[in-house]
């Protein structure tokens, strides 16, 4: 399973200070000479990148790539520790939420000399990896969007059609056809649906929608498709914003409505969610929820679940008249103290090439960053009988859809540390959404330092 969770582990102040003071020492252990070390976290992608490594080694005699794969949480913990100890890899898979922090700590190597052209990739993917100094620090790798996964059997039993799910709309006043669909998909322990008289919201057997938790600071697979389709933006600028906008009336009204679905019994409660044991896909797989917002990195997980026939629909149309989905893109970065910097640059240039990205695409695990790589992935999914248009159309249909990125700012760990408990308090404890204004003030105070 490719774990692209919303949960980003915040570094402690001590570790940040240690990193800042120790990053100029050492080098990548086990690298140098003829070896380039490369770290990634997604086990599903490992075979694809092993294939790329073979292609790279054929074209670069005398160089070999040593790939290390580890789980999501271990990955960031060990990467941080490696920067401190001077044992960092030459190259690693980077996440946009970490970019601001790593750039600030000056542990990344500029990649301006690699000749990477932003126009060679899906729109926005390349530009996101430009630092505030105007230099590039990541080579586009892949991308993902969010859509609505649904249990086909439950949808059919409810008398709903795929076409209806493909054309849902919502608003924060009455929820629109999206809330009506979720209500009708919800079933209590007596067999009454959420929109029927006598429905018992306190004894729900099947929720209309799985919970993905409170969403922390970004709400990638929870509230972000809704806040964005209502016209809200995380910060005052698309990249490197200096003011967050969690104090916005639009944001707070959408979040209030979204979490309110749980009070009505249509959305699984906060207590049903855990990252490891009971994420949204597990709730759908177990029959506890009929639908879930989730990311493209989870396509294979849903479709490979035994006994589950799943379909996908695009996110609902919002008050702006458009759909919205976060479009996240990973990148490959080179560490500042890479021991084999020359080999690392050749490897990253190859990773970003159309040749490697088409190879990755043919595995049907992710959508590579180049259009040809994406096309190869779409074809690979089609061979498996999987229609991925709910994920790809928002990228190409700008008339009816909006895509947006993770917020890219300084102090991302601090933003996470403040927003995570605040959002959980709203969802789990029914704290007033107006309290997010105070949290927003604290965040902006930190950004202004």
Coordinates of C-alpha atoms in Angstrom, one line a residue:
X1 CA 0.0 0.0 0.0
X2 CA 1.3 3.4 -0.9
X3 CA 0.9 5.5 2.3
X4 CA 0.4 9.2 1.4
X5 CA -1.2 10.1 4.7
X6 CA -2.1 13.5 5.8
X7 CA -0.3 12.9 9.1
X8 CA 3.1 14.6 9.0
X9 CA 5.3 14.0 12.0
X10 CA 6.5 17.2 13.5
X11 CA 10.1 17.6 14.4
X12 CA 10.9 18.6 18.0
X13 CA 12.8 21.8 18.6
X14 CA 15.8 19.9 19.8
X15 CA 16.0 17.9 16.6
X16 CA 15.7 21.0 14.5
X17 CA 18.5 22.6 16.3
X18 CA 20.7 19.5 16.0
X19 CA 19.9 19.2 12.3
X20 CA 20.8 22.9 11.7
X21 CA 24.1 22.5 13.5
X22 CA 25.0 19.1 12.2
X23 CA 24.0 19.2 8.6
X24 CA 27.4 20.3 7.3
X25 CA 29.2 17.2 8.5
X26 CA 29.5 13.7 7.2
X27 CA 28.1 12.2 4.0
X28 CA 25.8 9.4 2.8
X29 CA 26.9 6.2 4.5
X30 CA 27.4 3.3 2.1
X31 CA 27.5 5.5 -1.0
X32 CA 30.2 7.1 -3.0
X33 CA 32.4 5.6 -5.8
X34 CA 30.1 3.6 -8.1
X35 CA 27.0 3.5 -5.9
X36 CA 24.1 6.0 -5.6
X37 CA 21.9 5.4 -2.6
X38 CA 18.1 6.1 -3.0
X39 CA 15.4 6.0 -0.4
X40 CA 11.6 5.7 -0.9
X41 CA 8.7 4.7 1.2
X42 CA 6.2 3.0 -1.1
X43 CA 6.6 -0.8 -1.2
X44 CA 4.2 -1.0 -4.2
X45 CA 6.4 1.3 -6.2
X46 CA 9.6 -0.6 -5.4
X47 CA 9.5 -3.0 -8.4
X48 CA 8.9 -0.1 -10.8
X49 CA 12.0 1.8 -9.5
X50 CA 14.1 -1.3 -9.5
X51 CA 13.2 -1.5 -13.2
X52 CA 14.2 2.1 -13.7
X53 CA 17.5 1.4 -11.9
X54 CA 18.3 -1.4 -14.3
X55 CA 17.7 0.9 -17.2
X56 CA 19.8 3.6 -15.6
X57 CA 22.7 1.2 -15.0
X58 CA 22.6 0.0 -18.6
X59 CA 23.0 3.6 -19.8
X60 CA 25.6 4.5 -17.1
X61 CA 28.2 1.6 -17.0
X62 CA 30.1 1.6 -13.7
X63 CA 27.2 3.2 -11.7
X64 CA 24.7 1.2 -9.7
X65 CA 21.7 2.3 -7.6
X66 CA 21.1 0.9 -4.1
X67 CA 17.4 1.3 -3.2
X68 CA 16.2 1.3 0.4
X69 CA 12.4 1.1 1.0
X70 CA 10.9 1.6 4.5
X71 CA 7.4 2.4 5.9
X72 CA 6.1 6.0 6.0
X73 CA 6.6 6.8 9.7
X74 CA 10.0 5.1 9.8
X75 CA 11.0 6.8 6.6
X76 CA 10.8 10.3 7.9
X77 CA 12.2 9.5 11.3
X78 CA 15.3 7.8 9.8
X79 CA 15.7 10.5 7.2
X80 CA 15.7 13.2 9.9
X81 CA 18.2 11.1 12.0
X82 CA 20.4 10.6 8.9
X83 CA 20.7 14.4 8.4
X84 CA 21.8 14.8 12.0
X85 CA 24.2 11.9 11.9
X86 CA 25.6 12.6 8.4
X87 CA 24.4 9.3 7.0
X88 CA 21.8 10.7 4.6
X89 CA 21.1 9.0 1.3
X90 CA 22.3 10.6 -1.9
X91 CA 18.7 10.8 -3.3
X92 CA 15.3 10.5 -1.6
X93 CA 11.7 10.7 -2.4
X94 CA 10.5 14.1 -1.1
X95 CA 7.0 15.3 0.0
X96 CA 5.9 18.8 -0.6
X97 CA 4.9 19.3 3.0
X98 CA 8.5 18.6 4.0
X99 CA 10.0 20.8 1.3
X100 CA 9.8 24.2 3.2
X101 CA 11.4 22.7 6.3
X102 CA 14.2 21.0 4.4
X103 CA 14.9 24.1 2.3
X104 CA 15.0 26.2 5.4
X105 CA 17.5 23.8 7.0
X106 CA 19.6 23.9 3.8
X107 CA 19.9 20.1 3.5
X108 CA 18.9 20.0 -0.1
X109 CA 21.1 20.3 -3.2
X110 CA 19.9 22.8 -5.9
X111 CA 19.0 21.0 -9.1
X112 CA 19.1 24.0 -11.6
X113 CA 21.8 22.4 -13.6
X114 CA 19.8 19.3 -14.5
X115 CA 17.9 21.1 -17.3
X116 CA 14.4 20.2 -16.0
X117 CA 11.7 22.0 -18.0
X118 CA 8.4 22.5 -16.1
X119 CA 6.5 22.3 -19.3
X120 CA 7.5 18.6 -19.7
X121 CA 5.3 17.7 -16.7
X122 CA 1.7 18.0 -15.7
X123 CA 0.9 21.6 -14.9
X124 CA 2.1 22.9 -11.5
X125 CA 4.3 19.9 -10.6
X126 CA 7.6 21.5 -11.4
X127 CA 6.9 25.0 -10.1
X128 CA 6.0 23.7 -6.7
X129 CA 9.6 22.6 -6.0
X130 CA 11.1 26.1 -6.5
X131 CA 12.4 27.6 -3.2
X132 CA 12.0 31.1 -2.0
X133 CA 15.5 31.7 -3.4
X134 CA 14.3 30.9 -6.9
X135 CA 16.2 27.6 -7.1
X136 CA 14.9 24.2 -7.9
X137 CA 15.1 21.5 -5.2
X138 CA 13.0 18.6 -6.5
X139 CA 12.6 16.8 -9.8
X140 CA 8.9 16.0 -10.6
X141 CA 8.1 12.3 -9.9
X142 CA 4.4 11.6 -9.9
X143 CA 1.0 13.1 -8.9
X144 CA -2.3 12.2 -7.3
X145 CA -5.8 13.6 -6.9
X146 CA -8.7 12.7 -4.7
X147 CA -12.0 11.1 -5.7
X148 CA -15.0 9.4 -4.1
X149 CA -14.6 5.6 -3.8
X150 CA -17.9 3.7 -3.3
X151 CA -19.2 0.2 -2.7
X152 CA -21.1 -0.7 -5.9
X153 CA -23.4 -3.2 -4.1
X154 CA -24.5 -0.7 -1.5
X155 CA -25.1 2.0 -4.1
X156 CA -27.2 -0.3 -6.2
X157 CA -29.2 -1.4 -3.2
X158 CA -29.9 2.2 -2.4
X159 CA -31.3 2.7 -5.8
X160 CA -28.6 5.2 -6.8
X161 CA -26.7 5.0 -10.1
X162 CA -23.0 5.7 -11.0
X163 CA -24.3 8.6 -13.2
X164 CA -26.0 10.2 -10.2
X165 CA -22.8 9.9 -8.1
X166 CA -20.8 11.4 -11.0
X167 CA -23.0 14.5 -10.9
X168 CA -23.4 15.3 -7.1
X169 CA -23.3 18.9 -5.9
X170 CA -23.1 20.3 -2.4
X171 CA -23.4 23.5 -0.4
X172 CA -22.9 24.3 3.3
X173 CA -26.5 25.3 3.9
X174 CA -28.4 22.1 3.1
X175 CA -25.7 19.8 1.7
X176 CA -27.2 19.6 -1.7
X177 CA -27.5 16.3 -3.6
X178 CA -24.2 15.1 -2.0
X179 CA -25.7 15.1 1.5
X180 CA -28.9 13.6 0.2
X181 CA -26.9 10.7 -1.3
X182 CA -24.9 10.1 1.9
X183 CA -28.1 10.2 3.9
X184 CA -29.8 7.6 1.6
X185 CA -26.7 5.4 1.8
X186 CA -26.7 5.4 5.6
X187 CA -28.5 2.6 7.3
X188 CA -29.3 2.2 11.0
X189 CA -29.4 -1.1 12.9
X190 CA -33.2 -1.4 12.2
X191 CA -32.7 -1.1 8.5
X192 CA -33.9 2.5 8.2
X193 CA -32.0 4.8 5.9
X194 CA -30.8 8.2 6.9
X195 CA -33.5 10.0 5.0
X196 CA -36.4 7.9 6.3
X197 CA -38.6 8.6 9.2
X198 CA -37.5 6.9 12.4
X199 CA -33.8 6.8 11.5
X200 CA -31.7 6.2 14.6
X201 CA -28.5 8.3 14.2
X202 CA -27.1 6.8 17.4
X203 CA -27.2 3.2 16.2
X204 CA -25.8 3.2 12.6
X205 CA -24.9 0.0 10.9
X206 CA -23.6 1.5 7.6
X207 CA -22.4 5.1 7.4
X208 CA -22.9 6.9 4.1
X209 CA -19.3 8.0 4.3
X210 CA -16.2 6.8 6.0
X211 CA -14.2 9.1 8.2
X212 CA -10.6 10.0 7.4
X213 CA -10.1 11.8 10.8
X214 CA -10.2 15.5 11.4
X215 CA -7.9 16.4 8.5
X216 CA -5.2 18.1 10.5
X217 CA -3.9 21.2 8.6
X218 CA -4.6 20.2 5.0
X219 CA -7.7 18.0 5.0
X220 CA -6.4 16.2 1.9
X221 CA -8.8 13.3 1.9
X222 CA -11.4 14.8 4.2
X223 CA -12.7 18.4 3.9
X224 CA -10.2 19.9 1.3
X225 CA -12.3 19.0 -1.8
X226 CA -15.2 20.9 -0.1
X227 CA -13.4 24.0 1.2
X228 CA -11.7 24.5 -2.2
X229 CA -14.9 24.0 -4.2
X230 CA -16.3 26.7 -2.0
X231 CA -13.6 29.1 -3.1
X232 CA -11.3 28.9 -0.1
X233 CA -7.5 28.9 -0.2
X234 CA -5.0 27.8 2.6
X235 CA -2.8 30.9 2.4
X236 CA -2.7 34.4 0.8
X237 CA -0.4 33.1 -2.0
X238 CA -0.3 29.9 -4.0
X239 CA 3.3 29.2 -2.9
X240 CA 5.2 30.5 0.1
X241 CA 2.3 32.3 1.6
X242 CA 2.8 34.4 4.7
X243 CA -0.7 34.3 6.1
X244 CA -2.9 31.2 6.6
X245 CA -6.7 31.7 6.3
X246 CA -8.2 29.2 8.7
X247 CA -10.1 32.2 10.2
X248 CA -12.1 32.6 7.0
X249 CA -15.9 32.5 7.4
X250 CA -16.0 30.3 4.3
X251 CA -13.5 27.7 5.7
X252 CA -15.2 27.6 9.1
X253 CA -18.7 27.2 7.6
X254 CA -17.6 24.4 5.4
X255 CA -15.9 22.5 8.2
X256 CA -18.8 23.0 10.5
X257 CA -21.2 21.5 7.9
X258 CA -18.8 18.6 7.1
X259 CA -18.3 17.6 10.7
X260 CA -22.0 18.1 11.2
X261 CA -22.6 15.1 8.9
X262 CA -21.3 12.9 11.7
X263 CA -23.9 14.5 14.1
X264 CA -26.6 13.5 11.7
X265 CA -25.2 9.9 11.5
X266 CA -24.2 10.1 7.8
X267 CA -20.4 10.4 8.4
X268 CA -18.6 7.9 10.6
X269 CA -17.5 9.5 13.9
X270 CA -14.0 10.6 14.7
X271 CA -13.5 7.6 17.0
X272 CA -13.9 5.2 14.1
X273 CA -10.7 6.4 12.5
X274 CA -7.1 5.3 13.1
X275 CA -4.2 5.7 10.6
X276 CA -3.0 2.1 10.9
X277 CA -5.9 -0.1 12.2
X278 CA -9.0 1.5 10.7
X279 CA -8.4 4.1 7.9
X280 CA -11.2 5.0 5.5
X281 CA -10.5 2.1 3.1
X282 CA -10.8 -0.4 5.9
X283 CA -14.2 1.1 6.9
X284 CA -15.4 0.6 3.3
X285 CA -13.9 -2.9 3.1
X286 CA -15.6 -4.0 6.3
X287 CA -19.0 -2.8 5.1
X288 CA -19.1 0.0 7.8
X289 CA -19.2 2.8 5.2
X290 CA -20.6 3.0 1.7
X291 CA -18.2 5.7 0.4
X292 CA -14.9 7.4 1.2
X293 CA -12.9 10.3 -0.1
X294 CA -9.4 8.9 -0.8
X295 CA -6.4 9.5 -3.0
X296 CA -5.2 7.9 -6.2
X297 CA -2.4 6.2 -4.4
X298 CA -5.1 4.0 -2.9
X299 CA -6.7 2.8 -6.2
X300 CA -5.0 -0.6 -6.1
X301 CA -5.8 -1.1 -2.4
X302 CA -9.5 -0.6 -2.9
X303 CA -9.8 -2.5 -6.2
X304 CA -7.7 -5.5 -4.9
X305 CA -9.8 -5.9 -1.7
X306 CA -11.4 -9.4 -1.8
X307 CA -15.1 -9.4 -1.8
X308 CA -15.5 -5.7 -2.6
X309 CA -16.7 -4.3 -5.9
X310 CA -15.7 -0.7 -5.9
X311 CA -16.3 2.3 -8.2
X312 CA -15.1 5.8 -8.2
X313 CA -16.8 9.2 -8.8
X314 CA -15.3 12.7 -8.9
X315 CA -15.6 15.0 -6.0
X316 CA -18.9 16.9 -5.8
X317 CA -19.5 20.3 -7.5
X318 CA -19.3 23.1 -4.9
X319 CA -20.7 26.6 -4.6
X320 CA -18.2 27.9 -7.1
X321 CA -19.8 25.7 -9.8
X322 CA -16.7 23.6 -10.0
X323 CA -15.3 20.4 -8.5
X324 CA -12.0 20.6 -6.6
X325 CA -9.3 18.2 -5.6
X326 CA -5.9 18.5 -4.2
X327 CA -3.2 17.6 -6.8
X328 CA -0.2 16.5 -4.9
X329 CA 3.1 15.7 -6.6
X330 CA 6.1 14.0 -5.1
X331 CA 9.7 14.8 -6.3
X332 CA 13.1 13.3 -6.1
X333 CA 15.6 15.4 -4.1
X334 CA 19.4 15.2 -3.7
X335 CA 20.9 15.8 -0.3
X336 CA 23.3 18.7 0.2
X337 CA 26.0 16.3 1.6
X338 CA 25.4 13.5 -0.9
X339 CA 28.6 11.5 -1.1
X340 CA 28.1 10.6 -4.7
X341 CA 26.7 13.9 -5.9
X342 CA 27.7 13.4 -9.6
X343 CA 26.0 10.0 -9.7
X344 CA 23.0 11.3 -7.8
X345 CA 22.4 14.1 -10.4
X346 CA 22.6 11.6 -13.2
X347 CA 20.1 9.3 -11.4
X348 CA 17.7 12.1 -10.6
X349 CA 17.8 13.3 -14.2
X350 CA 17.0 9.8 -15.3
X351 CA 14.2 9.5 -12.8
X352 CA 12.6 12.7 -14.2
X353 CA 13.0 11.5 -17.8
X354 CA 10.1 10.3 -19.9
X355 CA 11.8 6.9 -20.3
X356 CA 11.8 6.1 -16.6
X357 CA 8.4 7.7 -16.0
X358 CA 6.8 5.6 -18.8
X359 CA 8.4 2.5 -17.2
X360 CA 6.8 3.4 -13.8
X361 CA 3.5 4.1 -15.5
X362 CA 3.3 0.6 -17.0
X363 CA 3.2 -0.8 -13.5
X364 CA -0.2 0.9 -12.9
X365 CA 0.5 2.0 -9.3
X366 CA 0.8 5.8 -9.6
X367 CA 0.4 8.5 -12.2
X368 CA 3.9 9.6 -13.3
X369 CA 4.6 13.3 -13.7
X370 CA 5.1 13.4 -17.5
X371 CA 2.0 13.2 -19.8
X372 CA 3.4 10.1 -21.5
X373 CA 4.0 8.5 -18.1
X374 CA 0.4 9.3 -17.1
X375 CA -0.9 7.8 -20.3
X376 CA 1.0 4.6 -19.6
X377 CA -0.5 4.4 -16.2
X378 CA -4.0 4.9 -17.4
X379 CA -3.5 2.1 -20.0
X380 CA -2.1 -0.2 -17.3
X381 CA -5.1 0.5 -15.0
X382 CA -7.4 -0.1 -18.0
X383 CA -5.9 -3.6 -18.5
X384 CA -6.8 -4.3 -14.9
X385 CA -10.4 -3.2 -15.7
X386 CA -10.1 0.0 -13.6
X387 CA -11.5 3.3 -14.8
X388 CA -9.4 6.1 -13.4
X389 CA -11.1 9.0 -15.1
X390 CA -12.4 10.3 -11.7
X391 CA -8.8 11.1 -10.9
X392 CA -7.4 12.2 -14.3
X393 CA -10.3 14.4 -15.6
X394 CA -9.8 17.1 -12.9
X395 CA -6.3 17.6 -14.2
X396 CA -7.4 18.1 -17.8
X397 CA -10.9 19.6 -17.4
X398 CA -10.1 23.1 -16.1
X399 CA -13.5 24.4 -17.1
X400 CA -15.3 22.3 -14.6
X401 CA -12.6 21.4 -12.1
X402 CA -10.1 23.1 -9.9
X403 CA -6.9 21.5 -8.7
X404 CA -4.7 22.9 -5.8
X405 CA -1.6 22.0 -4.0
X406 CA -0.7 21.4 -0.4
X407 CA 0.1 24.7 1.3
X408 CA 3.8 25.5 0.8
X409 CA 5.1 27.7 3.6
X410 CA 7.7 27.9 6.2
X411 CA 7.1 26.3 9.6
X412 CA 5.0 23.4 8.3
X413 CA 5.6 21.3 11.4
X414 CA 4.4 24.1 13.6
X415 CA 1.3 24.6 11.5
X416 CA 0.6 20.9 11.8
X417 CA 1.2 20.8 15.6
X418 CA -1.3 23.6 16.1
X419 CA -4.0 22.6 13.7
X420 CA -4.1 18.9 14.4
X421 CA -5.5 19.2 18.0
X422 CA -7.6 22.1 17.1
X423 CA -9.4 20.3 14.3
X424 CA -9.7 17.2 16.4
X425 CA -11.4 19.2 19.1
X426 CA -13.9 20.5 16.6
X427 CA -14.7 17.1 15.2
X428 CA -14.5 14.9 18.3
X429 CA -15.5 17.3 21.0
X430 CA -17.9 19.6 19.2
X431 CA -15.7 22.7 19.9
X432 CA -17.0 25.8 18.1
X433 CA -15.3 26.3 14.7
X434 CA -14.8 30.0 15.7
X435 CA -12.0 28.8 17.9
X436 CA -9.9 28.1 14.8
X437 CA -9.5 31.9 14.5
X438 CA -7.3 31.9 17.6
X439 CA -5.3 29.0 16.2
X440 CA -4.9 30.8 12.9
X441 CA -3.6 33.9 14.8
X442 CA -1.0 31.7 16.5
X443 CA 0.1 30.2 13.2
X444 CA 0.5 33.6 11.5
X445 CA 2.4 34.9 14.5
X446 CA 4.9 32.1 14.0
X447 CA 5.1 32.8 10.2
X448 CA 5.8 36.4 10.9
X449 CA 8.8 35.8 13.0

